[in-house]
Short mmCIF file of C-alpha atoms in Angstrom, two decimals:
data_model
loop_
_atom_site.label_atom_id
_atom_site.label_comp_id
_atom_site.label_asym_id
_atom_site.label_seq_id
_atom_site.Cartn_x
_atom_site.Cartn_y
_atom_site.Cartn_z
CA UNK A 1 17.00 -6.71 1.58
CA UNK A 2 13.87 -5.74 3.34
CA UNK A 3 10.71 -6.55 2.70
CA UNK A 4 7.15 -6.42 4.03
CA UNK A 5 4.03 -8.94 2.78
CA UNK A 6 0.93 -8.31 3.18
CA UNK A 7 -0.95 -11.66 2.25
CA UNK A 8 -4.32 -9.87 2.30
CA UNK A 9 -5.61 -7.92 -1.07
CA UNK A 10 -8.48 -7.17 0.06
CA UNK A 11 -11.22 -7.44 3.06
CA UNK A 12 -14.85 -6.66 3.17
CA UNK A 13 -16.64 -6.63 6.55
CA UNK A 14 -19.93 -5.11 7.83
CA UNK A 15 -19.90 -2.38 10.19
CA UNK A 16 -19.34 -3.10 13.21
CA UNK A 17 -17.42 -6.19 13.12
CA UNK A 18 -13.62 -6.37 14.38
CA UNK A 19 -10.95 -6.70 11.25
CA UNK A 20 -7.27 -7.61 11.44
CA UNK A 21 -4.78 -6.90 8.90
CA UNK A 22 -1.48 -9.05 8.57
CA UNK A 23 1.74 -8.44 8.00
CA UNK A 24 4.69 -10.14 8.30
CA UNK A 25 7.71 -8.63 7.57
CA UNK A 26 11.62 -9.64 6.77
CA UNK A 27 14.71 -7.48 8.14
CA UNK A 28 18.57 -8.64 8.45
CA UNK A 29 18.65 -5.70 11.09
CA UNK A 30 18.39 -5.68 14.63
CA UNK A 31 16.82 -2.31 15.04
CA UNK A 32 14.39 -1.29 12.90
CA UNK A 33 11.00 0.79 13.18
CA UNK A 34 7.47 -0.64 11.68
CA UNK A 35 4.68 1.19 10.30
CA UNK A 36 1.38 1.76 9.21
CA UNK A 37 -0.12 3.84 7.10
CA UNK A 38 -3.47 4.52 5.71
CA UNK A 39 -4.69 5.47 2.24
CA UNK A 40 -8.04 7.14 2.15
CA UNK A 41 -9.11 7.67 -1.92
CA UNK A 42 -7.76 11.06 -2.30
CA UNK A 43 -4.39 9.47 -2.04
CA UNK A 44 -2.56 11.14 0.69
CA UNK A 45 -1.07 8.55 2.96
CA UNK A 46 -1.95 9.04 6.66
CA UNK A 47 0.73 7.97 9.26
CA UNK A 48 -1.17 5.70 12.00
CA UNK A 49 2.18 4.58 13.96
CA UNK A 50 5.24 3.60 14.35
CA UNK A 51 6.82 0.89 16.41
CA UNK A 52 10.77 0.01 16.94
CA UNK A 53 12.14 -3.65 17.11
CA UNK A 54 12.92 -2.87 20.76
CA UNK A 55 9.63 -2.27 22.14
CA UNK A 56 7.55 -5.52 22.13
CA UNK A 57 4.43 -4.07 23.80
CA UNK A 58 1.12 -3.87 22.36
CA UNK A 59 -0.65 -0.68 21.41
CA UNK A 60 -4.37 0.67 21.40
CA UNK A 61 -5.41 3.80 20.20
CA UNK A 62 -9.32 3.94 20.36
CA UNK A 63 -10.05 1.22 18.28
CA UNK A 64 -7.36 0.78 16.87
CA UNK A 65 -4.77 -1.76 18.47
CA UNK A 66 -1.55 -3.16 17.08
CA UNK A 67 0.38 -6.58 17.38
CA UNK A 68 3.82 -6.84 17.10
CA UNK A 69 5.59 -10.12 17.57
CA UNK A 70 9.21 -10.34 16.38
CA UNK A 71 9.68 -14.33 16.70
CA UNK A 72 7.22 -14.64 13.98
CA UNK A 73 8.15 -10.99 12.55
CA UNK A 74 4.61 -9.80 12.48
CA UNK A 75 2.75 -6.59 13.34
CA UNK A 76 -0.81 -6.63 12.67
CA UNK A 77 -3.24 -4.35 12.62
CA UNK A 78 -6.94 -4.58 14.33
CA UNK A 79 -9.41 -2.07 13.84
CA UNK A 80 -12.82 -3.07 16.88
CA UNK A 81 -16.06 -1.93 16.18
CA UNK A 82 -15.33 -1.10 12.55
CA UNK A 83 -17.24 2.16 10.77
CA UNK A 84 -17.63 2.71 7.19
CA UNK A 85 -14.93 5.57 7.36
CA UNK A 86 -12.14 2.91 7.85
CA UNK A 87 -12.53 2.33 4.31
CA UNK A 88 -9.32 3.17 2.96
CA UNK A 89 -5.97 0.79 1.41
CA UNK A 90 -3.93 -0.11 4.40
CA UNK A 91 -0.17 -0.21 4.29
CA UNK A 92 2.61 -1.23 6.33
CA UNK A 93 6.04 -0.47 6.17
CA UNK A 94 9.44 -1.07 7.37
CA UNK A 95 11.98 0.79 7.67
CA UNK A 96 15.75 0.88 6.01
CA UNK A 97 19.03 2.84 6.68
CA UNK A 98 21.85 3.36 4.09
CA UNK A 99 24.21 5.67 4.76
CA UNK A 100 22.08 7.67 7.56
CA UNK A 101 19.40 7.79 5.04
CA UNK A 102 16.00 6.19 6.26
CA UNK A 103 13.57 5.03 3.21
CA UNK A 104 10.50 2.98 3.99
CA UNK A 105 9.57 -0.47 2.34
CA UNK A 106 5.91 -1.12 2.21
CA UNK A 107 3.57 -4.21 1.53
CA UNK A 108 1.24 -4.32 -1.31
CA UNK A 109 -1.49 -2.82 0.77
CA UNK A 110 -4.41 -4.14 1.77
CA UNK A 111 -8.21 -2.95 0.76
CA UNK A 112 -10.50 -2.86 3.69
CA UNK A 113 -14.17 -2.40 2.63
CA UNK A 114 -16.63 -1.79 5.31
CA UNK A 115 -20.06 -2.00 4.72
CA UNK A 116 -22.76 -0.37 6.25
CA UNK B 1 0.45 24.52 11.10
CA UNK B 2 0.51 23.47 6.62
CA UNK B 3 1.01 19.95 6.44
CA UNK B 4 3.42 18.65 3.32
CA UNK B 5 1.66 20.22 0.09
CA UNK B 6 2.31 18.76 -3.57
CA UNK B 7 1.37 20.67 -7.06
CA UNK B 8 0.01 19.91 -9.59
CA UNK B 9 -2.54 17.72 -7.95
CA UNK B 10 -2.98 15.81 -11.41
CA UNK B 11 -0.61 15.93 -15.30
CA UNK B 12 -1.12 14.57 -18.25
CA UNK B 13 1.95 14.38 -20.48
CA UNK B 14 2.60 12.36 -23.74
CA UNK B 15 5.77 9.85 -24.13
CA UNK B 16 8.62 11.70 -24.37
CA UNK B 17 7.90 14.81 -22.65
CA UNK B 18 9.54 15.97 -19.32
CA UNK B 19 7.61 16.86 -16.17
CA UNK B 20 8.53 18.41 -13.07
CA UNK B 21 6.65 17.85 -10.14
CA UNK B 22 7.06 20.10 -6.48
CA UNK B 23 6.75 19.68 -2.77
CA UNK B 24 7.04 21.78 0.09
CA UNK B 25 7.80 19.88 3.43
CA UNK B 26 5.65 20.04 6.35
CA UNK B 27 6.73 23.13 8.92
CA UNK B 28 10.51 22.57 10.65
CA UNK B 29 11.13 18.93 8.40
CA UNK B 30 14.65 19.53 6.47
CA UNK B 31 14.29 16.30 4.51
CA UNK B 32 12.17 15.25 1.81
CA UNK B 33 11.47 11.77 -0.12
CA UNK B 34 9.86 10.66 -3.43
CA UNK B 35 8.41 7.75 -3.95
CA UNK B 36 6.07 6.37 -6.87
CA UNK B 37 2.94 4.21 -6.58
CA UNK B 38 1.47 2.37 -9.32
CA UNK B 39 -2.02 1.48 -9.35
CA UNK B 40 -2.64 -1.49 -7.10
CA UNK B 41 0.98 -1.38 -5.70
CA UNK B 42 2.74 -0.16 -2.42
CA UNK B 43 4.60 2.88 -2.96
CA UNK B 44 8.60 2.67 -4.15
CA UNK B 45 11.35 4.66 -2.96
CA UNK B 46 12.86 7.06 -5.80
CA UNK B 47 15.30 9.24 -3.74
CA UNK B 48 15.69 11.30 -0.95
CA UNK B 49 17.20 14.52 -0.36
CA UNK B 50 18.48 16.49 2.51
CA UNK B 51 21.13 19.73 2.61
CA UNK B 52 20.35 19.92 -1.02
CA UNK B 53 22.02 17.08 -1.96
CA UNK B 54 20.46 13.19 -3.06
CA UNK B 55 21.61 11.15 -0.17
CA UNK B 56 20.18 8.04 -1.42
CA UNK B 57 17.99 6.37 -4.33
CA UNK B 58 16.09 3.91 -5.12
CA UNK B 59 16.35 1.63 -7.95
CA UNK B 60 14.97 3.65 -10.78
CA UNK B 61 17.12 5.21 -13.71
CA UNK B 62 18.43 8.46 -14.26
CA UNK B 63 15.92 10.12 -16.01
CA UNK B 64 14.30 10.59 -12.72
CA UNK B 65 16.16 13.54 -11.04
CA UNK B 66 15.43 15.70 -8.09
CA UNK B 67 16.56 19.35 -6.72
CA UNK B 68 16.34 20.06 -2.78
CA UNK B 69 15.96 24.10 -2.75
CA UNK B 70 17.48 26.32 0.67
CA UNK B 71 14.01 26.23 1.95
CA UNK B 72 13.55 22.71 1.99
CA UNK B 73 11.14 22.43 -0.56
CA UNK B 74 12.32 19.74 -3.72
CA UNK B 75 11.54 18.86 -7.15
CA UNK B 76 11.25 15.82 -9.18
CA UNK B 77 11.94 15.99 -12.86
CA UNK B 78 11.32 13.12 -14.84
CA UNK B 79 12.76 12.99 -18.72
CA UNK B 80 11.29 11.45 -21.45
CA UNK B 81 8.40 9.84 -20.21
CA UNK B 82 7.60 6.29 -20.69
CA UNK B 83 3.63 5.21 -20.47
CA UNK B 84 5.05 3.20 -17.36
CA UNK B 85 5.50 6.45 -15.70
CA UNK B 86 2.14 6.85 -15.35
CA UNK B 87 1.57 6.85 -11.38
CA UNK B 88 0.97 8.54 -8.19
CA UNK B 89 4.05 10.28 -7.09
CA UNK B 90 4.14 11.22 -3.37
CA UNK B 91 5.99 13.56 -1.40
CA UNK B 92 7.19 12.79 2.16
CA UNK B 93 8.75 14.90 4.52
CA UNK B 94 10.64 14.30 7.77
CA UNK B 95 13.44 15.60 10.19
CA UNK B 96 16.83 13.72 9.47
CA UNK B 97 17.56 12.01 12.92
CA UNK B 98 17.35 8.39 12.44
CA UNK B 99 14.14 7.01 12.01
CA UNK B 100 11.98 10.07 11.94
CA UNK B 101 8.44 9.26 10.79
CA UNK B 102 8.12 10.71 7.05
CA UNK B 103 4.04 12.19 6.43
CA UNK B 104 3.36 12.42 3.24
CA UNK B 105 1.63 14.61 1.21
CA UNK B 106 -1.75 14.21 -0.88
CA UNK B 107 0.45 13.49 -4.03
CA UNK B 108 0.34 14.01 -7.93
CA UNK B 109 -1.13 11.58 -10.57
CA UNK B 110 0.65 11.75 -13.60
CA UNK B 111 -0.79 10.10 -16.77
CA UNK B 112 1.27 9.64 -19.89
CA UNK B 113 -0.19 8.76 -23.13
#
């Protein structure tokens, strides 16, 4: 079965500072997709991107970049120059196919704190 | 263009009571997904529907049950709640080819006493 960790609970950084969030992920597939989401306090999940096992190749958007390594099955997440609006519960995800039907698998989240 | 929209926004139900909770899927998604999220937790998978019909589910029991209407928009109807129902139950829609990203919606907080 799938299943995505996410090792840190919580983070608390001062604005400003760069923050990277783990997560390390385990799949018996050999295509899959990755994502993260984010998780402001009203609740609604945000999609922030999506990555499949076939493209190894780093992404930045603004300041956000992501990391995905498959020999160590990990795509983390590093926000530069963090603001206090980052605040928010980060999750990733993974995704899962039965029977042409894709569900997602997420980590425990992470809570990023950032302090002014 | 509406994003995926949820209702109620919050519940409160005792144990034993049914609820039914609705979604309407973002414009031209024809699939829609439930999952629940307990405080502190990642969100779980319930079910998913598509063509009006469940086309897979998650590992929770039947008293959680779901309805996909012609215009894409679903239900979830949960029977005789349990305090361990008590959670944030999100909406997510998506188009059905393979690996479409699902949005979700700003979901519904249901607390049973």
């Amino acid at each position: 079965a799938q299943k995505v960790t996410q090792a840190q609970t919580e983070i608390s950084v001062v604005e400003k500072e760069d923050v990277t969030l783990d997560c390390v992920y385990e799949t018996r597939d050999t295509t899959y997709y990755l994502f993260w989401y984010k998780q402001p306090p009203s609740g609604e999940l945000v999609f922030l991107i999506r990555r499949n096992s076939f493209d190894e190749q780093n992404e930045i958007s603004g300041r956000y970049s992501w990391n995905f390594q498959k020999s160590t099955s990990s795509f983390n997440f590093t926000i530069t120059a963090s603001q206090v609006v980052d605040s928010a519960v980060y999750f990733c995800a993974l995704s899962e196919f039965i029977q042409g039907a894709q569900k997602l698998v997420f980590g425990q989240g992470t809570r990023l704190t950032i302090n002014p | 263009d509406a994003g995926v929209t949820q209702s109620p926004t919050h519940l409160i139900k005792t144990r034993g009571q049914q609820v039914t909770l609705r979604c309407s899927p973002k414009s031209g998604h024809d699939t829609v997904s439930w999952y629940q999220q307990a405080l502190g937790q990642g969100p779980q998978f319930i079910f998913q529907y598509y063509e009006e019909e469940e086309r897979q589910r998650g590992n929770f029991p039947d008293r959680f049950s779901g309805h996909q209407f012609p215009n894409y928009s679903s239900e979830l109807n949960v029977n005789a709640l349990l305090l361990g129902d008590s959670a944030l139950y999100l909406c997510a829609s998506s188009q059905i080819a393979v690996a479409e990203t699902q949005y979700f919606g700003p979901g519904t907080r249901l607390l049973v006493l």
